[in-house]
Amino acid sequence: MYALNSPRDQYFTKAQRILKKLQNEKSRLVTTDYVIDEAVTTLLTTKRGGYHFAMNLLNWIFSPRKTSPQLRIEWITPSRFHRARVIFRRFNRDKTWSFTDCTSYALMNELKLKKAFTFDEHFTQMGFEVFE
């Protein structure tokens, strides 16, 4: 999400290309409240972002879109949070997966999702494919 909304990000052009492809395929995307929080906070607090970019992301997520892939927001429930804690404890002895990454791992396994729209190498470490 961050790369889609920050033209100064190294992955901005690639993210836009992938999004366009997903739009053409009428793909459905799933994200979480934790991913939204992480992306908005990063946009707000980095030199490459700022308030304008953070608000653009929030507006993009929460406004009706006819040409964008349908975006479903899944909330990290207490049971998902618990699974993320277990994942974090189990795998982070030799990795640096963020807690948000661990919540995504828990959700993706629960929903049997195989592919992630991300540029975060941790998702390939987790065994997921990423959109190219």
PDB file of C-alpha atoms in Angstrom:
ATOM      1  CA  MET A   1       0.000   0.000   0.000  1.00  0.00           C
ATOM      2  CA  TYR A   2       2.824   2.372   0.824  1.00  0.00           C
ATOM      3  CA  ALA A   3       4.451   2.035  -2.602  1.00  0.00           C
ATOM      4  CA  LEU A   4       1.148   2.671  -4.378  1.00  0.00           C
ATOM      5  CA  ASN A   5       0.767   6.051  -2.720  1.00  0.00           C
ATOM      6  CA  SER A   6       4.289   7.423  -2.581  1.00  0.00           C
ATOM      7  CA  PRO A   7       5.661   8.502  -5.985  1.00  0.00           C
ATOM      8  CA  ARG A   8       9.114   8.795  -4.429  1.00  0.00           C
ATOM      9  CA  ASP A   9       9.120   5.143  -3.368  1.00  0.00           C
ATOM     10  CA  GLN A  10      11.476   2.870  -5.331  1.00  0.00           C
ATOM     11  CA  TYR A  11       8.588   0.473  -6.071  1.00  0.00           C
ATOM     12  CA  PHE A  12       5.974   3.093  -7.044  1.00  0.00           C
ATOM     13  CA  THR A  13       6.075   2.412 -10.810  1.00  0.00           C
ATOM     14  CA  LYS A  14       6.082  -1.361 -10.364  1.00  0.00           C
ATOM     15  CA  ALA A  15       3.230  -1.135  -7.839  1.00  0.00           C
ATOM     16  CA  GLN A  16       1.171   0.955 -10.261  1.00  0.00           C
ATOM     17  CA  ARG A  17       1.810  -1.580 -13.049  1.00  0.00           C
ATOM     18  CA  ILE A  18       0.773  -4.512 -10.835  1.00  0.00           C
ATOM     19  CA  LEU A  19      -2.342  -2.670  -9.673  1.00  0.00           C
ATOM     20  CA  LYS A  20      -3.326  -1.933 -13.277  1.00  0.00           C
ATOM     21  CA  LYS A  21      -2.928  -5.621 -14.133  1.00  0.00           C
ATOM     22  CA  LEU A  22      -5.059  -6.614 -11.142  1.00  0.00           C
ATOM     23  CA  GLN A  23      -7.689  -4.057 -12.191  1.00  0.00           C
ATOM     24  CA  ASN A  24      -7.802  -5.506 -15.697  1.00  0.00           C
ATOM     25  CA  GLU A  25      -8.203  -8.996 -14.238  1.00  0.00           C
ATOM     26  CA  LYS A  26     -10.939  -7.734 -11.887  1.00  0.00           C
ATOM     27  CA  SER A  27      -9.012  -9.227  -8.987  1.00  0.00           C
ATOM     28  CA  ARG A  28     -10.152  -9.010  -5.398  1.00  0.00           C
ATOM     29  CA  LEU A  29      -7.629  -7.880  -2.826  1.00  0.00           C
ATOM     30  CA  VAL A  30      -7.600  -8.501   0.914  1.00  0.00           C
ATOM     31  CA  THR A  31      -5.854  -6.332   3.478  1.00  0.00           C
ATOM     32  CA  THR A  32      -6.040  -5.879   7.228  1.00  0.00           C
ATOM     33  CA  ASP A  33      -6.511  -3.048   9.651  1.00  0.00           C
ATOM     34  CA  TYR A  34      -2.905  -3.634  10.767  1.00  0.00           C
ATOM     35  CA  VAL A  35      -1.544  -3.254   7.222  1.00  0.00           C
ATOM     36  CA  ILE A  36      -3.563  -0.069   6.750  1.00  0.00           C
ATOM     37  CA  ASP A  37      -2.234   1.285  10.049  1.00  0.00           C
ATOM     38  CA  GLU A  38       1.358   0.455   9.132  1.00  0.00           C
ATOM     39  CA  ALA A  39       1.089   2.006   5.649  1.00  0.00           C
ATOM     40  CA  VAL A  40      -0.669   5.194   6.772  1.00  0.00           C
ATOM     41  CA  THR A  41       1.737   5.698   9.676  1.00  0.00           C
ATOM     42  CA  THR A  42       4.758   5.121   7.432  1.00  0.00           C
ATOM     43  CA  LEU A  43       3.437   7.571   4.850  1.00  0.00           C
ATOM     44  CA  LEU A  44       2.745  10.173   7.519  1.00  0.00           C
ATOM     45  CA  THR A  45       6.115   9.923   9.262  1.00  0.00           C
ATOM     46  CA  THR A  46       8.663   9.538   6.473  1.00  0.00           C
ATOM     47  CA  LYS A  47      10.375  12.116   4.302  1.00  0.00           C
ATOM     48  CA  ARG A  48       9.025  10.377   1.202  1.00  0.00           C
ATOM     49  CA  GLY A  49       5.455  10.788   2.411  1.00  0.00           C
ATOM     50  CA  GLY A  50       3.562  13.209   4.594  1.00  0.00           C
ATOM     51  CA  TYR A  51      -0.014  14.051   5.512  1.00  0.00           C
ATOM     52  CA  HIS A  52      -1.141  14.460   1.888  1.00  0.00           C
ATOM     53  CA  PHE A  53       0.052  10.978   0.899  1.00  0.00           C
ATOM     54  CA  ALA A  54      -1.378   9.393   4.071  1.00  0.00           C
ATOM     55  CA  MET A  55      -4.793  10.967   3.401  1.00  0.00           C
ATOM     56  CA  ASN A  56      -4.686   9.900  -0.256  1.00  0.00           C
ATOM     57  CA  LEU A  57      -4.189   6.312   0.865  1.00  0.00           C
ATOM     58  CA  LEU A  58      -7.060   6.475   3.357  1.00  0.00           C
ATOM     59  CA  ASN A  59      -9.318   8.049   0.738  1.00  0.00           C
ATOM     60  CA  TRP A  60      -8.335   5.377  -1.810  1.00  0.00           C
ATOM     61  CA  ILE A  61      -9.096   2.580   0.668  1.00  0.00           C
ATOM     62  CA  PHE A  62     -12.402   3.878   1.955  1.00  0.00           C
ATOM     63  CA  SER A  63     -13.971   5.438  -1.133  1.00  0.00           C
ATOM     64  CA  PRO A  64     -16.048   3.539  -3.688  1.00  0.00           C
ATOM     65  CA  ARG A  65     -13.949   2.612  -6.715  1.00  0.00           C
ATOM     66  CA  LYS A  66     -15.308   1.405  -9.993  1.00  0.00           C
ATOM     67  CA  THR A  67     -11.978   0.805 -11.752  1.00  0.00           C
ATOM     68  CA  SER A  68      -9.855  -0.490  -8.854  1.00  0.00           C
ATOM     69  CA  PRO A  69      -9.754  -4.040  -7.627  1.00  0.00           C
ATOM     70  CA  GLN A  70     -12.316  -4.716  -4.964  1.00  0.00           C
ATOM     71  CA  LEU A  71     -10.613  -4.346  -1.601  1.00  0.00           C
ATOM     72  CA  ARG A  72     -11.828  -6.309   1.394  1.00  0.00           C
ATOM     73  CA  ILE A  73     -10.624  -5.315   4.839  1.00  0.00           C
ATOM     74  CA  GLU A  74     -10.201  -8.104   7.373  1.00  0.00           C
ATOM     75  CA  TRP A  75      -9.860  -7.133  11.025  1.00  0.00           C
ATOM     76  CA  ILE A  76      -7.289  -8.716  13.302  1.00  0.00           C
ATOM     77  CA  THR A  77      -9.501 -10.406  15.850  1.00  0.00           C
ATOM     78  CA  PRO A  78      -8.268 -11.679  19.221  1.00  0.00           C
ATOM     79  CA  SER A  79      -7.801 -15.193  17.788  1.00  0.00           C
ATOM     80  CA  ARG A  80      -5.822 -13.851  14.810  1.00  0.00           C
ATOM     81  CA  PHE A  81      -3.770 -11.715  17.180  1.00  0.00           C
ATOM     82  CA  HIS A  82      -2.993 -14.811  19.270  1.00  0.00           C
ATOM     83  CA  ARG A  83      -1.922 -16.772  16.173  1.00  0.00           C
ATOM     84  CA  ALA A  84       0.301 -13.839  15.146  1.00  0.00           C
ATOM     85  CA  ARG A  85       1.961 -13.919  18.587  1.00  0.00           C
ATOM     86  CA  VAL A  86       2.674 -17.632  18.156  1.00  0.00           C
ATOM     87  CA  ILE A  87       4.080 -17.038  14.653  1.00  0.00           C
ATOM     88  CA  PHE A  88       6.194 -14.113  15.874  1.00  0.00           C
ATOM     89  CA  ARG A  89       7.654 -16.199  18.723  1.00  0.00           C
ATOM     90  CA  ARG A  90       8.207 -19.274  16.543  1.00  0.00           C
ATOM     91  CA  PHE A  91       9.903 -17.678  13.534  1.00  0.00           C
ATOM     92  CA  ASN A  92      11.651 -14.524  14.717  1.00  0.00           C
ATOM     93  CA  ARG A  93      14.580 -16.185  16.464  1.00  0.00           C
ATOM     94  CA  ASP A  94      16.469 -15.828  13.176  1.00  0.00           C
ATOM     95  CA  LYS A  95      14.208 -13.450  11.188  1.00  0.00           C
ATOM     96  CA  THR A  96      12.929  -9.897  11.492  1.00  0.00           C
ATOM     97  CA  TRP A  97       9.280 -10.246  10.553  1.00  0.00           C
ATOM     98  CA  SER A  98       7.250  -7.342  11.905  1.00  0.00           C
ATOM     99  CA  PHE A  99       4.270  -8.152  14.070  1.00  0.00           C
ATOM    100  CA  THR A 100       2.103  -6.816  11.246  1.00  0.00           C
ATOM    101  CA  ASP A 101       3.788  -9.324   8.898  1.00  0.00           C
ATOM    102  CA  CYS A 102       2.900 -12.067  11.374  1.00  0.00           C
ATOM    103  CA  THR A 103      -0.754 -10.975  11.452  1.00  0.00           C
ATOM    104  CA  SER A 104      -0.770 -11.118   7.646  1.00  0.00           C
ATOM    105  CA  TYR A 105       0.794 -14.603   7.734  1.00  0.00           C
ATOM    106  CA  ALA A 106      -1.902 -15.785  10.149  1.00  0.00           C
ATOM    107  CA  LEU A 107      -4.690 -14.314   8.025  1.00  0.00           C
ATOM    108  CA  MET A 108      -3.308 -15.569   4.714  1.00  0.00           C
ATOM    109  CA  ASN A 109      -3.063 -19.096   6.096  1.00  0.00           C
ATOM    110  CA  GLU A 110      -6.567 -18.886   7.550  1.00  0.00           C
ATOM    111  CA  LEU A 111      -8.057 -17.686   4.251  1.00  0.00           C
ATOM    112  CA  LYS A 112      -5.810 -19.986   2.198  1.00  0.00           C
ATOM    113  CA  LEU A 113      -4.346 -17.064   0.242  1.00  0.00           C
ATOM    114  CA  LYS A 114      -1.241 -17.962  -1.756  1.00  0.00           C
ATOM    115  CA  LYS A 115      -0.119 -14.630  -3.243  1.00  0.00           C
ATOM    116  CA  ALA A 116       0.702 -11.254  -1.738  1.00  0.00           C
ATOM    117  CA  PHE A 117       0.841  -7.792  -3.305  1.00  0.00           C
ATOM    118  CA  THR A 118       4.003  -6.733  -1.509  1.00  0.00           C
ATOM    119  CA  PHE A 119       7.630  -5.844  -2.002  1.00  0.00           C
ATOM    120  CA  ASP A 120       8.500  -7.161   1.452  1.00  0.00           C
ATOM    121  CA  GLU A 121      10.905 -10.107   1.129  1.00  0.00           C
ATOM    122  CA  HIS A 122       9.525 -11.587   4.336  1.00  0.00           C
ATOM    123  CA  PHE A 123       6.507 -12.914   2.459  1.00  0.00           C
ATOM    124  CA  THR A 124       8.664 -15.083   0.197  1.00  0.00           C
ATOM    125  CA  GLN A 125      10.463 -16.286   3.351  1.00  0.00           C
ATOM    126  CA  MET A 126       7.006 -17.237   4.640  1.00  0.00           C
ATOM    127  CA  GLY A 127       6.418 -19.332   1.515  1.00  0.00           C
ATOM    128  CA  PHE A 128       3.985 -17.051  -0.316  1.00  0.00           C
ATOM    129  CA  GLU A 129       4.221 -15.999  -3.939  1.00  0.00           C
ATOM    130  CA  VAL A 130       4.220 -12.286  -4.716  1.00  0.00           C
ATOM    131  CA  PHE A 131       2.593 -10.494  -7.633  1.00  0.00           C
ATOM    132  CA  GLU A 132       5.149  -9.468 -10.258  1.00  0.00           C
TER     133      GLU A 132
END
